[in-house]
Amino acid sequence: AVFLDTKRLVKGEDWQEGFLGGLMRTLVAVPLVSAGMLQPMLRLQGGDDDPRDNVLVELAFMQALIESGGGSLETVYPVMVGKPRPPDDPLYPYTGNFFQENGAILHQLQDKPSPPSSRAVAAYLTRRGLSDDLPALNRGVQPTVADLFARQGALLWD
């Protein structure tokens, strides 16, 4: 079965419960990674006043599930998508190279964890009776994202 968030999340219900619950029942997670996903993480400074970043919660939760063996998730297969080229570009409709376009963003992310996002993952794990004493919950923002890129995945461009 495929968990597609636009089809499986129910309007009016807690999206985080639905999404993280879906990840627990998923064998392979396939996150689409773009600059739009990374850009908001630049505001995270590793303090209690950080906003909770839902994408970071999802990534850390995937890592926690793999570390704990607490769900069905066995691997993550990211798909990196570059920025769309404008219609007047000779290479349209291809996209740009994700890493060439976003390399600077990756190096600007904090090495420290973002406590509000880590607490959200720990709380969900605790509610499900799983350990919240996992390395994924203490990993910084940049290492969490770097772990995603270190996995086998697909890079879409040209």
PDB file of C-alpha atoms in Angstrom:
ATOM      1  CA  ALA A   1       0.000   0.000   0.000  1.00  0.00           C
ATOM      2  CA  VAL A   2       1.132   3.559  -0.640  1.00  0.00           C
ATOM      3  CA  PHE A   3       0.748   6.331   1.924  1.00  0.00           C
ATOM      4  CA  LEU A   4       0.382   9.519  -0.083  1.00  0.00           C
ATOM      5  CA  ASP A   5      -0.180  12.396   2.313  1.00  0.00           C
ATOM      6  CA  THR A   6      -2.515  14.238  -0.077  1.00  0.00           C
ATOM      7  CA  LYS A   7      -4.753  11.139  -0.173  1.00  0.00           C
ATOM      8  CA  ARG A   8      -4.364   9.591   3.284  1.00  0.00           C
ATOM      9  CA  LEU A   9      -4.391  12.576   5.649  1.00  0.00           C
ATOM     10  CA  VAL A  10      -7.926  13.365   6.798  1.00  0.00           C
ATOM     11  CA  LYS A  11      -9.056  16.992   6.940  1.00  0.00           C
ATOM     12  CA  GLY A  12      -9.783  18.114  10.486  1.00  0.00           C
ATOM     13  CA  GLU A  13      -7.616  15.431  12.086  1.00  0.00           C
ATOM     14  CA  ASP A  14      -4.159  16.021  13.559  1.00  0.00           C
ATOM     15  CA  TRP A  15      -1.932  15.850  10.490  1.00  0.00           C
ATOM     16  CA  GLN A  16       1.125  14.961  12.553  1.00  0.00           C
ATOM     17  CA  GLU A  17      -0.602  11.932  14.066  1.00  0.00           C
ATOM     18  CA  GLY A  18      -1.713  10.857  10.595  1.00  0.00           C
ATOM     19  CA  PHE A  19       1.623  11.458   8.921  1.00  0.00           C
ATOM     20  CA  LEU A  20       3.858   9.942  11.611  1.00  0.00           C
ATOM     21  CA  GLY A  21       1.441   7.029  12.018  1.00  0.00           C
ATOM     22  CA  GLY A  22       1.677   6.486   8.267  1.00  0.00           C
ATOM     23  CA  LEU A  23       5.477   6.452   8.491  1.00  0.00           C
ATOM     24  CA  MET A  24       5.304   3.770  11.198  1.00  0.00           C
ATOM     25  CA  ARG A  25       3.411   1.511   8.778  1.00  0.00           C
ATOM     26  CA  THR A  26       5.615   2.322   5.769  1.00  0.00           C
ATOM     27  CA  LEU A  27       8.380   0.038   4.519  1.00  0.00           C
ATOM     28  CA  VAL A  28      10.185   2.682   2.404  1.00  0.00           C
ATOM     29  CA  ALA A  29       9.754   6.443   2.818  1.00  0.00           C
ATOM     30  CA  VAL A  30      10.268   8.526  -0.331  1.00  0.00           C
ATOM     31  CA  PRO A  31      10.558  12.193   0.655  1.00  0.00           C
ATOM     32  CA  LEU A  32      10.740  14.791  -2.121  1.00  0.00           C
ATOM     33  CA  VAL A  33      13.562  17.157  -1.229  1.00  0.00           C
ATOM     34  CA  SER A  34      13.706  20.679  -2.647  1.00  0.00           C
ATOM     35  CA  ALA A  35      15.082  24.097  -1.787  1.00  0.00           C
ATOM     36  CA  GLY A  36      11.625  24.967  -0.482  1.00  0.00           C
ATOM     37  CA  MET A  37      11.980  22.174   2.053  1.00  0.00           C
ATOM     38  CA  LEU A  38      15.414  23.316   3.242  1.00  0.00           C
ATOM     39  CA  GLN A  39      15.061  27.096   3.257  1.00  0.00           C
ATOM     40  CA  PRO A  40      12.839  27.302   6.384  1.00  0.00           C
ATOM     41  CA  MET A  41      15.373  25.250   8.354  1.00  0.00           C
ATOM     42  CA  LEU A  42      17.826  28.145   8.129  1.00  0.00           C
ATOM     43  CA  ARG A  43      15.831  29.962  10.827  1.00  0.00           C
ATOM     44  CA  LEU A  44      16.542  27.168  13.338  1.00  0.00           C
ATOM     45  CA  GLN A  45      19.306  28.168  15.757  1.00  0.00           C
ATOM     46  CA  GLY A  46      19.229  25.248  18.190  1.00  0.00           C
ATOM     47  CA  GLY A  47      17.364  27.028  20.982  1.00  0.00           C
ATOM     48  CA  ASP A  48      14.113  26.511  22.861  1.00  0.00           C
ATOM     49  CA  ASP A  49      12.656  29.488  21.024  1.00  0.00           C
ATOM     50  CA  ASP A  50      13.085  27.817  17.605  1.00  0.00           C
ATOM     51  CA  PRO A  51       9.801  27.242  15.811  1.00  0.00           C
ATOM     52  CA  ARG A  52       8.917  23.572  15.423  1.00  0.00           C
ATOM     53  CA  ASP A  53       9.879  22.618  11.881  1.00  0.00           C
ATOM     54  CA  ASN A  54       7.503  19.942  10.608  1.00  0.00           C
ATOM     55  CA  VAL A  55       9.856  18.712   7.892  1.00  0.00           C
ATOM     56  CA  LEU A  56      12.661  18.311  10.430  1.00  0.00           C
ATOM     57  CA  VAL A  57      10.215  16.407  12.662  1.00  0.00           C
ATOM     58  CA  GLU A  58       9.459  14.051   9.778  1.00  0.00           C
ATOM     59  CA  LEU A  59      13.139  13.498   8.919  1.00  0.00           C
ATOM     60  CA  ALA A  60      14.159  12.920  12.552  1.00  0.00           C
ATOM     61  CA  PHE A  61      11.197  10.582  13.018  1.00  0.00           C
ATOM     62  CA  MET A  62      12.281   8.527   9.995  1.00  0.00           C
ATOM     63  CA  GLN A  63      15.768   8.234  11.483  1.00  0.00           C
ATOM     64  CA  ALA A  64      14.379   7.356  14.913  1.00  0.00           C
ATOM     65  CA  LEU A  65      12.193   4.608  13.450  1.00  0.00           C
ATOM     66  CA  ILE A  66      15.130   3.075  11.624  1.00  0.00           C
ATOM     67  CA  GLU A  67      17.338   3.299  14.749  1.00  0.00           C
ATOM     68  CA  SER A  68      14.713   1.842  17.067  1.00  0.00           C
ATOM     69  CA  GLY A  69      13.170  -0.741  14.752  1.00  0.00           C
ATOM     70  CA  GLY A  70       9.874   0.389  16.255  1.00  0.00           C
ATOM     71  CA  GLY A  71       7.898   0.496  13.026  1.00  0.00           C
ATOM     72  CA  SER A  72       7.933  -1.081   9.593  1.00  0.00           C
ATOM     73  CA  LEU A  73      10.270   1.535   8.099  1.00  0.00           C
ATOM     74  CA  GLU A  74      13.425  -0.070   6.742  1.00  0.00           C
ATOM     75  CA  THR A  75      14.895   2.667   4.599  1.00  0.00           C
ATOM     76  CA  VAL A  76      14.469   6.162   3.231  1.00  0.00           C
ATOM     77  CA  TYR A  77      14.852   6.830  -0.506  1.00  0.00           C
ATOM     78  CA  PRO A  78      14.987  10.600  -1.023  1.00  0.00           C
ATOM     79  CA  VAL A  79      14.250  12.209  -4.368  1.00  0.00           C
ATOM     80  CA  MET A  80      16.136  15.495  -4.769  1.00  0.00           C
ATOM     81  CA  VAL A  81      14.437  17.949  -7.084  1.00  0.00           C
ATOM     82  CA  GLY A  82      16.146  21.055  -8.461  1.00  0.00           C
ATOM     83  CA  LYS A  83      14.378  24.335  -9.147  1.00  0.00           C
ATOM     84  CA  PRO A  84      12.140  24.331 -12.236  1.00  0.00           C
ATOM     85  CA  ARG A  85      13.577  26.197 -15.183  1.00  0.00           C
ATOM     86  CA  PRO A  86      11.505  29.065 -16.590  1.00  0.00           C
ATOM     87  CA  PRO A  87       9.635  28.459 -19.877  1.00  0.00           C
ATOM     88  CA  ASP A  88      12.009  30.744 -21.806  1.00  0.00           C
ATOM     89  CA  ASP A  89      15.086  28.732 -20.688  1.00  0.00           C
ATOM     90  CA  PRO A  90      16.478  26.534 -23.506  1.00  0.00           C
ATOM     91  CA  LEU A  91      16.608  23.627 -21.033  1.00  0.00           C
ATOM     92  CA  TYR A  92      12.941  23.959 -20.082  1.00  0.00           C
ATOM     93  CA  PRO A  93      11.130  21.770 -18.860  1.00  0.00           C
ATOM     94  CA  TYR A  94      14.106  20.277 -17.028  1.00  0.00           C
ATOM     95  CA  THR A  95      15.020  21.247 -13.495  1.00  0.00           C
ATOM     96  CA  GLY A  96      18.323  22.515 -12.177  1.00  0.00           C
ATOM     97  CA  ASN A  97      20.819  20.409 -10.228  1.00  0.00           C
ATOM     98  CA  PHE A  98      19.664  20.215  -6.607  1.00  0.00           C
ATOM     99  CA  PHE A  99      23.148  20.113  -5.075  1.00  0.00           C
ATOM    100  CA  GLN A 100      24.585  22.911  -7.212  1.00  0.00           C
ATOM    101  CA  GLU A 101      21.619  25.116  -6.306  1.00  0.00           C
ATOM    102  CA  ASN A 102      21.431  24.238  -2.620  1.00  0.00           C
ATOM    103  CA  GLY A 103      24.974  23.416  -1.517  1.00  0.00           C
ATOM    104  CA  ALA A 104      25.294  26.722   0.341  1.00  0.00           C
ATOM    105  CA  ILE A 105      22.061  26.107   2.278  1.00  0.00           C
ATOM    106  CA  LEU A 106      23.294  22.733   3.504  1.00  0.00           C
ATOM    107  CA  HIS A 107      26.429  24.299   4.992  1.00  0.00           C
ATOM    108  CA  GLN A 108      24.446  27.055   6.741  1.00  0.00           C
ATOM    109  CA  LEU A 109      22.214  24.681   8.731  1.00  0.00           C
ATOM    110  CA  GLN A 110      22.953  24.405  12.458  1.00  0.00           C
ATOM    111  CA  ASP A 111      24.991  21.546  13.893  1.00  0.00           C
ATOM    112  CA  LYS A 112      22.847  21.769  17.037  1.00  0.00           C
ATOM    113  CA  PRO A 113      19.492  20.009  17.431  1.00  0.00           C
ATOM    114  CA  SER A 114      16.332  22.106  17.420  1.00  0.00           C
ATOM    115  CA  PRO A 115      14.669  21.322  20.785  1.00  0.00           C
ATOM    116  CA  PRO A 116      11.019  21.951  19.771  1.00  0.00           C
ATOM    117  CA  SER A 117      11.319  19.575  16.806  1.00  0.00           C
ATOM    118  CA  SER A 118      13.191  16.952  18.859  1.00  0.00           C
ATOM    119  CA  ARG A 119      10.577  17.149  21.630  1.00  0.00           C
ATOM    120  CA  ALA A 120       7.779  16.603  19.102  1.00  0.00           C
ATOM    121  CA  VAL A 121       9.447  13.408  17.869  1.00  0.00           C
ATOM    122  CA  ALA A 122      10.161  12.201  21.426  1.00  0.00           C
ATOM    123  CA  ALA A 123       6.551  12.849  22.473  1.00  0.00           C
ATOM    124  CA  TYR A 124       5.182  10.865  19.545  1.00  0.00           C
ATOM    125  CA  LEU A 125       7.566   7.959  20.209  1.00  0.00           C
ATOM    126  CA  THR A 126       6.573   7.947  23.896  1.00  0.00           C
ATOM    127  CA  ARG A 127       2.847   7.907  23.029  1.00  0.00           C
ATOM    128  CA  ARG A 128       3.505   4.855  20.874  1.00  0.00           C
ATOM    129  CA  GLY A 129       5.455   3.083  23.631  1.00  0.00           C
ATOM    130  CA  LEU A 130       8.797   3.418  21.845  1.00  0.00           C
ATOM    131  CA  SER A 131      12.105   4.595  23.276  1.00  0.00           C
ATOM    132  CA  ASP A 132      12.808   8.293  23.089  1.00  0.00           C
ATOM    133  CA  ASP A 133      16.475   7.743  23.977  1.00  0.00           C
ATOM    134  CA  LEU A 134      17.810   7.628  20.431  1.00  0.00           C
ATOM    135  CA  PRO A 135      20.709   9.375  18.666  1.00  0.00           C
ATOM    136  CA  ALA A 136      18.270  10.819  16.086  1.00  0.00           C
ATOM    137  CA  LEU A 137      16.760  13.039  18.787  1.00  0.00           C
ATOM    138  CA  ASN A 138      20.119  14.611  19.653  1.00  0.00           C
ATOM    139  CA  ARG A 139      21.372  15.035  16.100  1.00  0.00           C
ATOM    140  CA  GLY A 140      21.763  18.583  14.825  1.00  0.00           C
ATOM    141  CA  VAL A 141      19.733  20.048  11.974  1.00  0.00           C
ATOM    142  CA  GLN A 142      22.611  19.840   9.466  1.00  0.00           C
ATOM    143  CA  PRO A 143      23.578  16.236  10.350  1.00  0.00           C
ATOM    144  CA  THR A 144      19.910  15.191  10.136  1.00  0.00           C
ATOM    145  CA  VAL A 145      19.647  16.584   6.617  1.00  0.00           C
ATOM    146  CA  ALA A 146      23.098  15.251   5.674  1.00  0.00           C
ATOM    147  CA  ASP A 147      22.030  11.763   6.779  1.00  0.00           C
ATOM    148  CA  LEU A 148      19.129  11.981   4.354  1.00  0.00           C
ATOM    149  CA  PHE A 149      21.491  12.877   1.495  1.00  0.00           C
ATOM    150  CA  ALA A 150      23.903  10.085   2.411  1.00  0.00           C
ATOM    151  CA  ARG A 151      21.222   7.509   1.658  1.00  0.00           C
ATOM    152  CA  GLN A 152      20.765   5.989  -1.750  1.00  0.00           C
ATOM    153  CA  GLY A 153      18.276   8.125  -3.584  1.00  0.00           C
ATOM    154  CA  ALA A 154      17.446   9.794  -6.852  1.00  0.00           C
ATOM    155  CA  LEU A 155      18.643  13.117  -8.156  1.00  0.00           C
ATOM    156  CA  LEU A 156      16.396  14.671 -10.791  1.00  0.00           C
ATOM    157  CA  TRP A 157      17.777  17.286 -13.149  1.00  0.00           C
ATOM    158  CA  ASP A 158      18.253  17.822 -16.860  1.00  0.00           C
TER     159      ASP A 158
END
